[in-house]
Coordinates of C-alpha atoms and ligand atoms in Angstrom, one line a residue:
X1 CA -6.6 15.8 31.5
X2 CA -9.7 14.3 30.8
X3 CA -12.8 16.6 29.9
X4 CA -15.7 13.9 30.7
X5 CA -16.2 12.0 33.8
X6 CA -15.5 8.6 33.7
X7 CA -19.0 7.4 34.5
X8 CA -20.4 8.8 31.1
X9 CA -24.1 8.2 31.3
X10 CA -27.1 9.1 29.4
X11 CA -27.9 11.9 32.0
X12 CA -24.4 13.6 31.4
X13 CA -25.5 15.1 28.2
X14 CA -25.4 18.6 29.9
X15 CA -21.8 17.8 31.3
X16 CA -18.9 20.1 30.4
X17 CA -17.8 17.7 27.5
X18 CA -18.3 18.7 24.1
X19 CA -20.3 15.8 22.6
X20 CA -21.3 15.4 19.1
X21 CA -23.7 12.6 18.8
X22 CA -25.5 11.9 15.7
X23 CA -26.4 8.8 13.9
X24 CA -26.0 8.2 10.0
X25 CA -29.4 9.7 9.6
X26 CA -28.2 12.8 11.5
X27 CA -30.7 12.3 14.5
X28 CA -29.4 13.7 17.8
X29 CA -28.9 10.7 20.1
X30 CA -27.6 9.7 23.6
X31 CA -23.7 9.9 24.1
X32 CA -23.5 6.2 24.2
X33 CA -22.6 3.5 21.6
X34 CA -25.5 1.1 21.4
X35 CA -24.5 -2.4 20.2
X36 CA -28.1 -3.6 19.2
X37 CA -27.5 -7.2 20.2
X38 CA -28.9 -10.0 17.9
X39 CA -28.8 -12.2 21.0
X40 CA -32.5 -12.2 21.9
X41 CA -34.0 -15.2 23.2
X42 CA -35.0 -17.2 20.2
X43 CA -32.2 -16.0 17.8
X44 CA -29.7 -17.4 20.2
X45 CA -31.2 -20.7 20.5
X46 CA -32.3 -21.0 16.9
X47 CA -29.2 -20.9 14.7
X48 CA -27.3 -23.9 15.3
X49 CA -25.0 -22.5 18.1
X50 CA -22.5 -21.3 15.4
X51 CA -20.3 -18.3 16.4
X52 CA -20.8 -16.9 13.0
X53 CA -24.6 -16.8 13.4
X54 CA -24.6 -15.2 16.7
X55 CA -21.5 -13.4 16.7
X56 CA -22.2 -10.4 14.3
X57 CA -24.0 -7.9 16.5
X58 CA -25.7 -5.2 14.6
X59 CA -23.8 -2.1 15.6
X60 CA -25.2 1.3 15.2
X61 CA -22.5 3.6 16.4
X62 CA -22.9 7.1 17.7
X63 CA -19.6 8.8 17.5
X64 CA -18.6 10.6 20.9
X65 CA -16.0 13.2 20.3
X66 CA -15.4 14.0 23.9
X67 CA -12.2 12.8 25.7
X68 CA -13.0 10.6 28.7
X69 CA -11.1 8.8 31.2
X70 CA -10.9 5.3 29.8
X71 CA -11.5 2.4 31.9
X72 CA -8.8 -0.1 33.0
X73 CA -9.9 -3.5 32.0
X74 CA -9.3 -6.5 34.3
X75 CA -10.1 -10.1 33.5
X76 CA -11.0 -12.7 36.1
X77 CA -11.5 -16.4 34.9
X78 CA -12.4 -19.4 36.9
X79 CA -15.1 -22.3 36.6
X80 CA -18.2 -21.9 38.2
X81 CA -18.5 -21.9 42.1
X82 CA -14.7 -21.4 42.4
X83 CA -14.6 -18.0 44.3
X84 CA -15.1 -15.5 41.7
X85 CA -17.9 -13.5 43.3
X86 CA -16.0 -13.6 46.6
X87 CA -13.0 -12.4 45.0
X88 CA -14.9 -9.5 43.3
X89 CA -16.4 -8.6 46.8
X90 CA -12.9 -8.3 48.1
X91 CA -11.7 -6.3 45.1
X92 CA -14.4 -3.7 45.2
X93 CA -13.8 -3.4 48.9
X94 CA -10.3 -2.3 48.4
X95 CA -11.7 0.7 46.3
X96 CA -14.2 1.4 49.1
X97 CA -17.9 1.2 48.8
X98 CA -20.3 -1.7 48.1
X99 CA -20.9 -3.1 44.7
X100 CA -24.9 -3.4 43.9
X101 CA -26.7 -4.6 40.9
X102 CA -27.7 -1.6 38.5
X103 CA -30.6 0.4 40.3
X104 CA -34.0 -0.1 38.9
X105 CA -32.6 -2.7 36.4
X106 CA -33.3 -6.4 35.9
X107 CA -33.4 -8.1 39.3
X108 CA -31.5 -10.9 37.8
X109 CA -28.9 -8.9 36.4
X110 CA -25.4 -10.4 36.8
X111 CA -23.7 -6.8 37.0
X112 CA -22.3 -5.3 40.0
X113 CA -21.5 -1.6 40.3
X114 CA -19.7 0.3 42.9
X115 CA -18.3 3.9 42.8
X116 CA -15.1 3.0 40.9
X117 CA -15.7 -0.3 39.6
X118 CA -18.3 -2.2 37.4
X119 CA -18.1 -6.0 37.2
X120 CA -19.8 -7.8 34.4
X121 CA -20.3 -11.5 34.3
X122 CA -19.6 -13.2 30.9
X123 CA -22.2 -15.8 31.2
X124 CA -24.2 -12.7 29.7
X125 CA -22.6 -13.5 26.3
X126 CA -24.1 -17.0 26.2
X127 CA -25.5 -17.1 22.8
X128 CA -27.4 -20.3 23.6
X129 CA -29.8 -20.0 26.4
X130 CA -30.3 -23.1 28.6
X131 CA -32.7 -24.8 26.1
X132 CA -30.6 -24.0 23.0
X133 CA -27.6 -25.8 24.8
X134 CA -29.7 -28.7 25.7
X135 CA -31.0 -28.8 22.1
X136 CA -27.6 -28.7 20.6
X137 CA -26.0 -30.8 23.2
X138 CA -23.3 -28.3 24.2
X139 CA -22.4 -27.0 27.7
X140 CA -22.1 -23.5 28.6
X141 CA -18.4 -23.7 28.6
X142 CA -18.3 -24.7 24.9
X143 CA -17.1 -21.6 22.9
X144 CA -20.0 -22.4 20.4
X145 CA -22.4 -21.5 23.1
X146 CA -21.1 -17.9 23.7
X147 CA -20.9 -14.9 21.5
X148 CA -17.2 -13.8 21.4
X149 CA -17.6 -11.2 18.6
X150 CA -20.2 -9.5 20.6
X151 CA -18.1 -9.6 23.9
X152 CA -15.1 -8.2 22.0
X153 CA -16.8 -5.4 20.6
X154 CA -18.6 -4.4 23.8
X155 CA -15.5 -4.8 26.0
X156 CA -13.6 -2.7 23.4
X157 CA -16.3 -0.1 23.3
X158 CA -16.1 0.4 27.1
X159 CA -12.3 0.4 26.9
X160 CA -12.7 3.3 24.6
X161 CA -15.0 5.0 26.8
X162 CA -18.2 4.3 25.2
X163 CA -21.4 2.8 26.8
X164 CA -23.0 -0.4 25.4
X165 CA -26.3 -2.4 25.8
X166 CA -25.1 -5.6 27.0
X167 CA -27.3 -8.7 27.0
X168 CA -28.3 -10.5 30.2
X169 CA -28.2 -14.4 30.9
X170 CA -30.9 -14.9 33.5
X171 CA -29.5 -17.8 35.7
X172 CA -33.0 -18.1 37.1
X173 CA -34.9 -18.7 34.0
X174 CA -32.0 -19.9 31.8
X175 CA -33.3 -17.5 29.1
X176 CA -31.5 -14.4 27.6
X177 CA -33.2 -11.2 28.8
X178 CA -33.3 -7.7 27.4
X179 CA -30.2 -5.7 27.5
X180 CA -28.9 -3.5 30.0
X181 CA -27.0 -0.1 29.7
X182 CA -23.4 -0.4 30.7
X183 CA -21.5 2.7 31.2
X184 CA -17.8 3.1 31.4
X185 CA -16.4 2.9 35.0
X186 CA -13.0 3.5 36.1
X187 CA -12.3 -0.2 36.5
X188 CA -14.2 -2.6 34.4
X189 CA -14.0 -6.1 35.4
X190 CA -14.8 -9.1 33.3
X191 CA -15.4 -12.2 35.0
X192 CA -16.6 -15.7 34.1
X193 CA -15.5 -18.8 32.0
X194 CA -13.8 -17.2 29.1
X195 CA -12.3 -13.9 29.7
X196 CA -8.8 -14.9 28.1
X197 CA -10.3 -17.4 25.7
X198 CA -10.5 -15.2 22.7
X199 CA -7.3 -13.5 21.8
X200 CA -9.2 -10.2 20.6
X201 CA -10.7 -9.8 24.2
X202 CA -7.5 -11.0 25.9
X203 CA -5.4 -8.2 24.2
X204 CA -7.9 -5.6 25.7
X205 CA -7.0 -6.7 29.4
X206 CA -4.8 -4.5 31.4
X207 CA -4.5 -7.4 34.0
X208 CA -5.8 -10.8 34.1
X209 CA -6.2 -13.4 36.9
X210 CA -7.0 -17.1 36.9
X211 CA -8.4 -18.8 39.9
X212 CA -7.2 -22.4 39.7
X213 CA -9.1 -24.7 41.9
X214 CA -7.9 -28.3 41.8
X215 CA -10.5 -30.9 41.2
X216 CA -10.5 -32.3 44.9
X217 CA -11.2 -28.6 46.3
X218 CA -13.8 -27.9 43.7
X219 CA -15.5 -31.0 44.7
X220 CA -15.3 -30.0 48.4
X221 CA -16.6 -26.5 47.9
X222 CA -19.5 -27.8 45.4
X223 CA -20.6 -30.3 48.1
X224 CA -20.5 -27.6 50.8
X225 CA -22.7 -25.0 48.8
X226 CA -24.8 -27.1 46.5
X227 CA -25.5 -29.9 49.0
X228 CA -25.6 -28.0 52.3
X229 CA -27.2 -24.7 50.9
X230 CA -29.0 -25.9 47.6
X231 CA -30.2 -29.4 48.6
X232 CA -28.4 -31.2 45.6
X233 CA -27.4 -35.0 46.1
X234 CA -23.7 -36.1 46.1
X235 CA -24.5 -38.1 42.8
X236 CA -25.7 -35.1 41.3
X237 CA -22.8 -32.9 42.2
X238 CA -20.3 -35.6 41.1
X239 CA -22.4 -35.9 37.9
X240 CA -22.4 -32.4 37.0
X241 CA -18.6 -32.0 37.8
X242 CA -17.9 -34.9 35.3
X243 CA -20.1 -33.5 32.7
X244 CA -18.4 -30.3 32.7
X245 CA -14.8 -31.9 33.1
X246 CA -14.0 -32.4 29.3
X247 CA -15.1 -28.9 28.2
X248 CA -13.5 -27.5 31.2
X249 CA -9.8 -29.2 30.3
X250 CA -10.3 -28.1 26.7
X251 CA -11.6 -24.3 26.9
X252 CA -11.4 -23.0 30.4
X253 CA -8.2 -24.4 32.1
X254 CA -5.8 -23.6 29.3
X255 CA -6.6 -19.7 29.8
X256 CA -4.2 -19.9 32.8
X257 CA -1.2 -19.8 30.8
X258 CA -2.3 -16.3 29.7
X259 CA -2.8 -14.9 33.3
X260 CA -0.9 -12.2 34.9
X261 CA -1.5 -14.0 38.2
X262 CA -2.9 -17.3 39.2
X263 CA -4.3 -18.3 42.6
X264 CA -3.8 -22.2 42.7
X265 CA -5.6 -23.8 45.3
X266 CA -4.5 -27.3 46.3
X267 CA -5.2 -29.7 49.2
X268 CA -2.8 -29.3 52.2
X269 CA 0.6 -31.1 52.2
X270 CA 0.6 -30.7 56.1
X271 CA -1.8 -33.6 56.4
X272 CA -0.6 -36.5 54.7
X273 CA -3.1 -37.8 52.1
X274 CA -5.6 -35.3 52.8
X275 CA -8.2 -34.3 50.2
X276 CA -10.8 -33.1 52.3
X277 CA -10.5 -29.5 51.1
X278 CA -10.8 -28.0 54.6
X279 CA -7.0 -27.2 54.9
X280 CA -5.7 -25.6 51.9
X281 CA -2.4 -25.1 50.2
X282 CA -2.6 -22.0 48.1
X283 CA 0.0 -20.6 45.6
X284 CA 0.0 -17.2 44.2
X285 CA 1.9 -17.3 40.9
X286 CA 2.9 -13.9 39.6
X287 CA 4.2 -13.3 36.2
X288 CA 7.6 -11.3 36.1
X289 CA 7.9 -8.3 33.6
X290 CA 4.1 -7.3 33.6
X291 CA 3.9 -3.5 33.3
X292 CA 2.7 -1.8 36.5
X293 CA 2.8 -5.1 38.5
X294 CA 5.7 -5.8 40.7
X295 CA 5.1 -9.3 42.4
X296 CA 5.1 -9.5 46.0
X297 CA 7.9 -11.2 48.0
X298 CA 8.7 -12.9 51.3
X299 CA 11.9 -11.7 53.1
X300 CA 14.3 -11.3 50.1
X301 CA 13.3 -10.7 46.5
X302 CA 14.3 -13.6 44.2
X303 CA 15.6 -16.0 46.8
X304 CA 14.0 -19.4 47.7
X305 CA 12.6 -19.5 51.2
X306 CA 10.6 -21.6 53.2
X307 CA 8.9 -20.2 56.5
X308 CA 7.2 -21.6 59.4
X309 CA 5.9 -18.5 61.3
X310 CA 4.2 -20.4 64.0
X311 CA 5.5 -19.7 67.5
X312 CA 5.4 -16.7 69.7
X313 CA 3.9 -14.4 67.3
X314 CA 1.4 -16.6 65.4
X315 CA -0.8 -19.0 66.8
X316 CA -1.0 -22.1 64.8
X317 CA -3.1 -25.1 66.0
X318 CA -2.6 -28.5 63.9
X319 CA -1.5 -28.9 61.1
X320 CA 0.2 -25.5 61.3
X321 CA 1.3 -23.0 58.7
X322 CA 4.1 -23.0 56.4
X323 CA 5.0 -20.2 53.7
X324 CA 7.1 -20.6 50.8
X325 CA 8.3 -18.2 48.2
X326 CA 10.9 -18.2 45.2
X327 CA 11.4 -18.1 41.6
X328 CA 9.8 -20.5 39.2
X329 CA 8.6 -20.9 35.4
X330 CA 5.0 -21.4 34.7
X331 CA 4.1 -22.3 30.9
X332 CA 7.6 -21.2 30.1
X333 CA 7.4 -17.8 31.8
X334 CA 9.3 -16.4 34.7
X335 CA 7.4 -16.2 37.5
X336 CA 7.4 -15.7 41.6
X337 CA 5.5 -17.9 43.7
X338 CA 4.3 -17.1 47.3
X339 CA 2.6 -20.2 48.8
X340 CA 0.8 -20.7 52.1
X341 CA -0.2 -24.1 53.4
X342 CA -2.5 -24.2 56.5
X343 CA -4.8 -21.6 58.1
X344 CA -4.9 -18.8 60.5
X345 CA -6.3 -19.4 64.2
X346 CA -6.3 -15.7 65.0
X347 CA -6.8 -13.5 62.1
X348 CA -5.5 -10.4 63.8
X349 CA -2.1 -12.1 64.0
X350 CA -2.0 -12.0 60.4
X351 CA -0.1 -8.6 60.9
X352 CA 3.0 -10.5 61.8
X353 CA 3.1 -12.4 58.2
X354 CA 2.0 -9.0 56.4
X355 CA 5.2 -7.4 58.2
X356 CA 7.4 -9.8 56.5
X357 CA 6.0 -9.4 53.0
X358 CA 7.1 -6.7 50.4
X359 CA 5.6 -4.8 47.5
X360 CA 2.1 -5.3 48.8
X361 CA 1.1 -1.9 47.3
X362 CA -0.6 -1.0 50.7
X363 CA -1.5 2.6 51.6
X364 CA -0.6 2.1 55.3
X365 CA 1.0 -0.5 57.4
X366 CA -1.2 -3.3 58.2
X367 CA -3.8 -2.6 55.3
X368 CA -3.9 -6.4 54.2
X369 CA -4.7 -7.3 57.7
X370 CA -7.4 -4.8 57.9
X371 CA -9.1 -5.8 54.9
X372 CA -9.0 -9.6 56.0
X373 CA -10.6 -8.4 59.1
X374 CA -13.2 -6.6 57.6
X375 CA -14.4 -9.5 55.5
X376 CA -13.5 -12.3 58.2
X377 CA -17.0 -13.7 57.3
X378 CA -16.0 -14.3 53.6
X379 CA -15.1 -17.8 52.5
X380 CA -11.4 -18.6 52.7
X381 CA -10.6 -15.7 55.2
X382 CA -8.5 -17.8 57.5
X383 CA -6.2 -19.2 54.6
X384 CA -4.3 -18.3 51.5
X385 CA -7.3 -17.9 49.4
X386 CA -8.5 -14.9 51.2
X387 CA -5.0 -13.5 51.6
X388 CA -3.8 -13.7 48.3
X389 CA -7.3 -12.4 46.8
X390 CA -6.7 -9.4 49.0
X391 CA -3.2 -8.9 47.9
X392 CA -4.1 -9.2 44.2
X393 CA -7.0 -6.6 45.1
X394 CA -4.4 -4.1 46.2
X395 CA -2.1 -4.8 43.3
X396 CA -4.9 -3.9 41.1
X397 CA -5.6 -0.7 42.8
X398 CA -1.8 0.3 42.3
X399 CA -1.9 -1.0 38.7
X400 CA -5.0 1.3 38.1
X401 CA -3.2 4.2 39.8
X402 CA -0.1 4.1 37.8
X403 CA -2.0 3.5 34.6
X404 CA -4.1 6.7 35.3
X405 CA -0.8 8.7 36.3
X406 CA 0.9 7.4 33.0
X407 CA -2.0 8.5 31.0
X408 CA -2.0 11.8 32.7
X409 CA 1.7 12.4 32.7
X410 CA 1.8 12.9 36.6
X411 CA 3.7 11.0 39.2
X412 CA 1.6 7.9 40.5
X413 CA 1.1 9.5 43.8
X414 CA -1.0 12.2 42.3
X415 CA -3.4 9.5 40.9
X416 CA -4.1 7.7 44.1
X417 CA -7.8 6.8 44.6
Ligands
ATP1 N1 -11.7 -19.4 49.6 C1 -12.7 -20.3 49.6 N2 -12.6 -21.2 50.8 C2 -13.8 -22.2 51.0 N3 -14.9 -22.2 50.2 C3 -15.1 -21.2 49.1 C4 -14.0 -20.4 48.8 N4 -14.3 -19.6 47.7 C5 -15.5 -20.0 47.4 N5 -15.9 -21.1 48.2 C6 -17.2 -21.8 48.1 O1 -17.5 -21.8 47.0 C7 -18.8 -21.2 46.7 C8 -18.9 -20.3 45.7 O2 -18.1 -19.2 45.9 P1 -18.2 -17.9 44.8 O3 -19.8 -17.6 44.9 O4 -17.4 -16.8 45.4 O5 -18.0 -18.6 43.5 P2 -18.4 -18.0 41.9 O6 -17.2 -18.6 41.0 O7 -18.8 -16.7 41.8 O8 -19.6 -18.9 41.7 P3 -20.6 -19.0 40.6 O9 -20.0 -18.9 39.1 O10 -21.2 -20.3 40.6 O11 -21.6 -17.9 40.9 C9 -19.1 -20.5 48.1 O12 -20.4 -20.3 48.5 C10 -18.3 -21.3 49.0 O13 -19.1 -22.4 49.5
5RP2 O1 -20.7 -22.4 34.0 C1 -21.8 -21.5 34.2 C2 -21.0 -20.1 34.6 O2 -21.5 -19.5 35.8 C3 -23.1 -21.8 34.4 O3 -23.3 -23.1 34.4 C4 -23.6 -21.4 33.0 O4 -23.6 -19.9 33.0 C5 -25.0 -21.7 32.7 O5 -25.8 -21.3 33.8 P1 -27.0 -22.0 34.3 O6 -26.9 -23.4 34.8 O7 -27.7 -21.2 35.2 O8 -28.0 -22.2 32.9

């Protein structure tokens, strides 16, 4: 049984936990661990972009002797503009309550906090700011533009139940802002370009997800957002995708081999030759043998199944909907793959599909459909992207409850959120 609250904050000094907090000089201090980040504006840009120079955060550690509920750590990897924020909104919604930026903090903070979950964006570990990257001719995807030592130290500290002062990368100014305090939540999500790149960070993850968006779809989404909403030209979008591609292939894409679940988004196969990116074929690739994660299945676990649910109970206009399910291998590992090609006409009819899926980790019949209807305005709500993101959100809730139950030595039922 934990003594401290999971949300150990500076204001909880008078909480029931016995906290011995002193530094080397014997000064009484806040019950947090401060990692005094060396990544301020100029020291980041000025050191040649090397990991060594920027990596060694000076750490002044204050020991915390109280026992806390340590966070469950989730990693979400994807390229920019591939749906990470949308996924995070679906995930935090599963736990209830909205996710908001830290109150009273930097208005350009990338962090989102809800009752149970804190989501940090790994862009905050850029060691080179926008000018620095320009000066050294590296992209943000290049490991040399990121401080993995600090990322590791801080994720580890949070996982150990200790607060940290995390830097902020300001996407508005392109500069590194003064750090913000992050206290350990129940569920700590690290999302961004590199959550599985560094083995030390990877080993801290209790569950990992990779959003694998095919080039054609990525391009279609970018056009939709950056042209329609941000006024960029087609040529500039094309150029930016091309410029990122070599580093994306070298450093981002390979992380999918380590993910426990991959959501792969491809052009539809229902319309021959289509690469418009409007109708999508989406695969949920689920690794077998992951502790506390039982893959979802369609009809019969382990069988290979193809299912066209269109008919009396599911309205499907052209080009229809097709599901597939079955075992496969992915980077040499056994996986189960659930696939949906096409899109729903009437979202409330999703209940029909839901009733044929098992191992969903729902708390009541129809919870997947309810979640999807609740966020019908989110991108991807009428296709497999929204469906599989919602399912993974439910699986993460289940994983969290099982981990908590195991730590407390009680049945999982007792640890329900
Ligand atoms: N499932 C989807 N279906 C259709 N479009 C989508 C989907 N997910 C994301 N998009 C498009 O991509 C854009 C970016 O989505 P989102 O903000 O969730 O991505 P992100 O990875 O967090 O982006 P960034 O890293 O740039 O902040 C959305 O505005 C939308 O245009
Ligand atoms: O790949 C990215 C992750 O979101 C961004 O391009 C990177 O963080 C740099 O950001 P900006 O373009 O705002 O300087």
